[in-house]
């Protein structure tokens, strides 16, 4: 997570997760710890090195509630050293597999909606459809977000 923040900052994308290391925020650490202790954190490993992570759980309070059972992706991150190797796509496929096994047909997530919408486009390329836009108050002002969903068959 700290490496992802460093990469975002180096690219001038400081509004997404800020400029401080992810591990310096006790609230963020608590979220990751909760995902792991609840069995809802899945890690992609290659050669003993963590290449990415997926966290599943309930939708956050700032997004409109689903009107049917859903699986919510709370976290998707890949180590930039593994960029372009499909790690994120494989983790998303794992989420689909878990949802189908549970009989759930709706997969949702939210992400930072930067003016260039690059992250939104990434999820659209992964088969998600943008639905609700929202804004929450962040440490450096309003944080624009986008909810995306994917219907599973």
Short mmCIF file of C-alpha atoms in Angstrom, two decimals:
data_model
loop_
_atom_site.label_atom_id
_atom_site.label_comp_id
_atom_site.label_asym_id
_atom_site.label_seq_id
_atom_site.Cartn_x
_atom_site.Cartn_y
_atom_site.Cartn_z
CA UNK A 1 0.00 0.00 0.00
CA UNK A 2 2.83 2.38 0.82
CA UNK A 3 4.39 1.63 -2.58
CA UNK A 4 1.11 2.45 -4.30
CA UNK A 5 0.96 5.80 -2.50
CA UNK A 6 4.56 6.55 -3.53
CA UNK A 7 3.70 5.74 -7.15
CA UNK A 8 0.57 7.93 -7.07
CA UNK A 9 2.51 10.83 -5.54
CA UNK A 10 5.32 10.49 -8.09
CA UNK A 11 2.69 10.75 -10.83
CA UNK A 12 1.11 13.83 -9.30
CA UNK A 13 -2.01 11.93 -8.23
CA UNK A 14 -1.98 13.10 -4.62
CA UNK A 15 -5.76 13.50 -4.29
CA UNK A 16 -6.46 9.75 -4.50
CA UNK A 17 -4.74 8.56 -1.29
CA UNK A 18 -2.84 11.66 -0.17
CA UNK A 19 0.91 11.99 0.24
CA UNK A 20 1.58 10.21 3.54
CA UNK A 21 2.42 6.51 3.65
CA UNK A 22 -0.72 4.38 3.85
CA UNK A 23 0.68 2.63 6.91
CA UNK A 24 0.95 5.96 8.77
CA UNK A 25 -2.85 6.24 9.07
CA UNK A 26 -4.23 4.05 11.88
CA UNK A 27 -7.70 4.01 10.27
CA UNK A 28 -6.30 2.58 7.04
CA UNK A 29 -4.23 0.03 8.93
CA UNK A 30 -7.37 -0.99 10.85
CA UNK A 31 -9.27 -1.55 7.59
CA UNK A 32 -6.56 -3.81 6.17
CA UNK A 33 -6.18 -5.62 9.49
CA UNK A 34 -9.95 -6.15 9.63
CA UNK A 35 -10.03 -7.55 6.10
CA UNK A 36 -7.20 -9.93 6.90
CA UNK A 37 -8.53 -11.10 10.26
CA UNK A 38 -12.01 -11.59 8.76
CA UNK A 39 -10.69 -13.80 5.97
CA UNK A 40 -11.63 -11.22 3.34
CA UNK A 41 -8.16 -10.25 2.15
CA UNK A 42 -6.77 -12.19 -0.81
CA UNK A 43 -3.16 -11.77 -1.83
CA UNK A 44 -1.56 -12.50 -5.19
CA UNK A 45 1.94 -13.86 -4.63
CA UNK A 46 4.61 -14.70 -7.17
CA UNK A 47 7.97 -16.11 -6.20
CA UNK A 48 7.26 -15.31 -2.56
CA UNK A 49 6.63 -11.63 -3.35
CA UNK A 50 3.24 -9.96 -2.87
CA UNK A 51 2.12 -8.67 -6.26
CA UNK A 52 -1.36 -7.46 -5.35
CA UNK A 53 -4.25 -7.62 -2.94
CA UNK A 54 -8.04 -7.82 -3.03
CA UNK A 55 -10.32 -6.98 -0.12
CA UNK A 56 -14.00 -7.93 0.02
CA UNK A 57 -16.67 -6.82 2.44
CA UNK A 58 -19.74 -4.66 2.92
CA UNK A 59 -20.28 -1.52 0.90
CA UNK A 60 -19.19 1.67 2.65
CA UNK A 61 -21.88 3.98 4.02
CA UNK A 62 -21.12 6.71 1.47
CA UNK A 63 -22.38 4.70 -1.52
CA UNK A 64 -26.04 4.03 -2.28
CA UNK A 65 -27.07 0.62 -0.92
CA UNK A 66 -27.60 -2.24 -3.31
CA UNK A 67 -31.17 -3.45 -3.79
CA UNK A 68 -30.06 -7.07 -4.04
CA UNK A 69 -27.34 -9.24 -2.52
CA UNK A 70 -23.89 -8.12 -3.60
CA UNK A 71 -20.20 -8.71 -3.14
CA UNK A 72 -18.35 -5.43 -2.63
CA UNK A 73 -14.72 -4.93 -3.53
CA UNK A 74 -13.28 -2.71 -0.82
CA UNK A 75 -9.69 -2.88 -2.02
CA UNK A 76 -7.79 -3.69 -5.18
CA UNK A 77 -4.12 -2.82 -5.41
CA UNK A 78 -1.13 -4.14 -7.32
CA UNK A 79 2.55 -3.54 -6.79
CA UNK A 80 3.73 -1.28 -9.61
CA UNK A 81 6.64 -3.67 -10.22
CA UNK A 82 3.97 -6.05 -11.56
CA UNK A 83 2.15 -3.46 -13.70
CA UNK A 84 0.88 -4.71 -17.02
CA UNK A 85 0.95 -8.38 -16.03
CA UNK A 86 -2.78 -8.75 -15.38
CA UNK A 87 -2.59 -9.08 -11.60
CA UNK A 88 -5.54 -6.74 -11.05
CA UNK A 89 -7.61 -8.60 -13.62
CA UNK A 90 -6.83 -11.93 -11.99
CA UNK A 91 -7.80 -10.61 -8.58
CA UNK A 92 -11.07 -9.29 -10.02
CA UNK A 93 -11.72 -12.71 -11.54
CA UNK A 94 -11.17 -14.21 -8.10
CA UNK A 95 -13.84 -11.86 -6.73
CA UNK A 96 -16.20 -13.02 -9.49
CA UNK A 97 -15.52 -16.64 -8.59
CA UNK A 98 -16.27 -15.98 -4.92
CA UNK A 99 -19.48 -14.13 -5.80
CA UNK A 100 -20.72 -16.89 -8.10
CA UNK A 101 -19.95 -19.57 -5.52
CA UNK A 102 -22.04 -17.61 -3.02
CA UNK A 103 -24.90 -17.24 -5.51
CA UNK A 104 -24.39 -13.49 -5.72
CA UNK A 105 -24.94 -11.86 -9.11
CA UNK A 106 -23.90 -8.28 -8.34
CA UNK A 107 -20.29 -7.20 -7.89
CA UNK A 108 -19.68 -3.57 -6.96
CA UNK A 109 -16.79 -1.30 -6.06
CA UNK A 110 -15.97 2.37 -5.87
CA UNK A 111 -12.89 4.29 -6.89
CA UNK A 112 -11.39 7.73 -7.12
CA UNK A 113 -12.91 9.63 -10.03
CA UNK A 114 -10.03 11.87 -11.10
CA UNK A 115 -10.77 14.43 -13.80
CA UNK A 116 -9.09 12.13 -16.36
CA UNK A 117 -11.20 9.18 -15.10
CA UNK A 118 -8.28 6.81 -15.74
CA UNK A 119 -9.16 4.50 -12.86
CA UNK A 120 -12.84 4.48 -13.84
CA UNK A 121 -11.82 3.51 -17.38
CA UNK A 122 -9.66 0.69 -16.02
CA UNK A 123 -12.66 -0.84 -14.26
CA UNK A 124 -14.85 -0.32 -17.33
CA UNK A 125 -12.25 -2.23 -19.35
CA UNK A 126 -12.58 -5.00 -16.75
CA UNK A 127 -16.32 -5.27 -17.49
CA UNK A 128 -17.76 -2.88 -14.90
CA UNK A 129 -20.31 -0.15 -15.62
CA UNK A 130 -20.21 3.23 -13.91
CA UNK A 131 -23.38 3.92 -11.93
CA UNK A 132 -23.50 6.46 -9.10
CA UNK A 133 -21.08 9.34 -8.66
CA UNK A 134 -20.51 10.67 -5.16
CA UNK A 135 -18.35 13.05 -3.20
CA UNK A 136 -17.01 12.65 0.32
CA UNK A 137 -15.00 15.03 2.40
CA UNK A 138 -11.32 14.09 2.39
CA UNK A 139 -8.32 15.50 4.26
CA UNK A 140 -7.56 17.88 1.40
CA UNK A 141 -11.13 18.74 0.41
CA UNK A 142 -13.89 17.02 -1.52
CA UNK A 143 -12.99 13.57 -2.86
CA UNK A 144 -14.88 12.60 -6.03
CA UNK A 145 -15.80 8.95 -6.30
CA UNK A 146 -17.49 6.62 -8.74
CA UNK A 147 -19.44 3.46 -8.00
CA UNK A 148 -19.16 0.74 -10.62
CA UNK A 149 -21.00 -2.54 -10.89
CA UNK A 150 -20.83 -5.75 -12.82
CA UNK A 151 -23.67 -8.23 -13.26
CA UNK A 152 -22.55 -11.83 -13.19
CA UNK A 153 -24.20 -14.67 -15.07
#
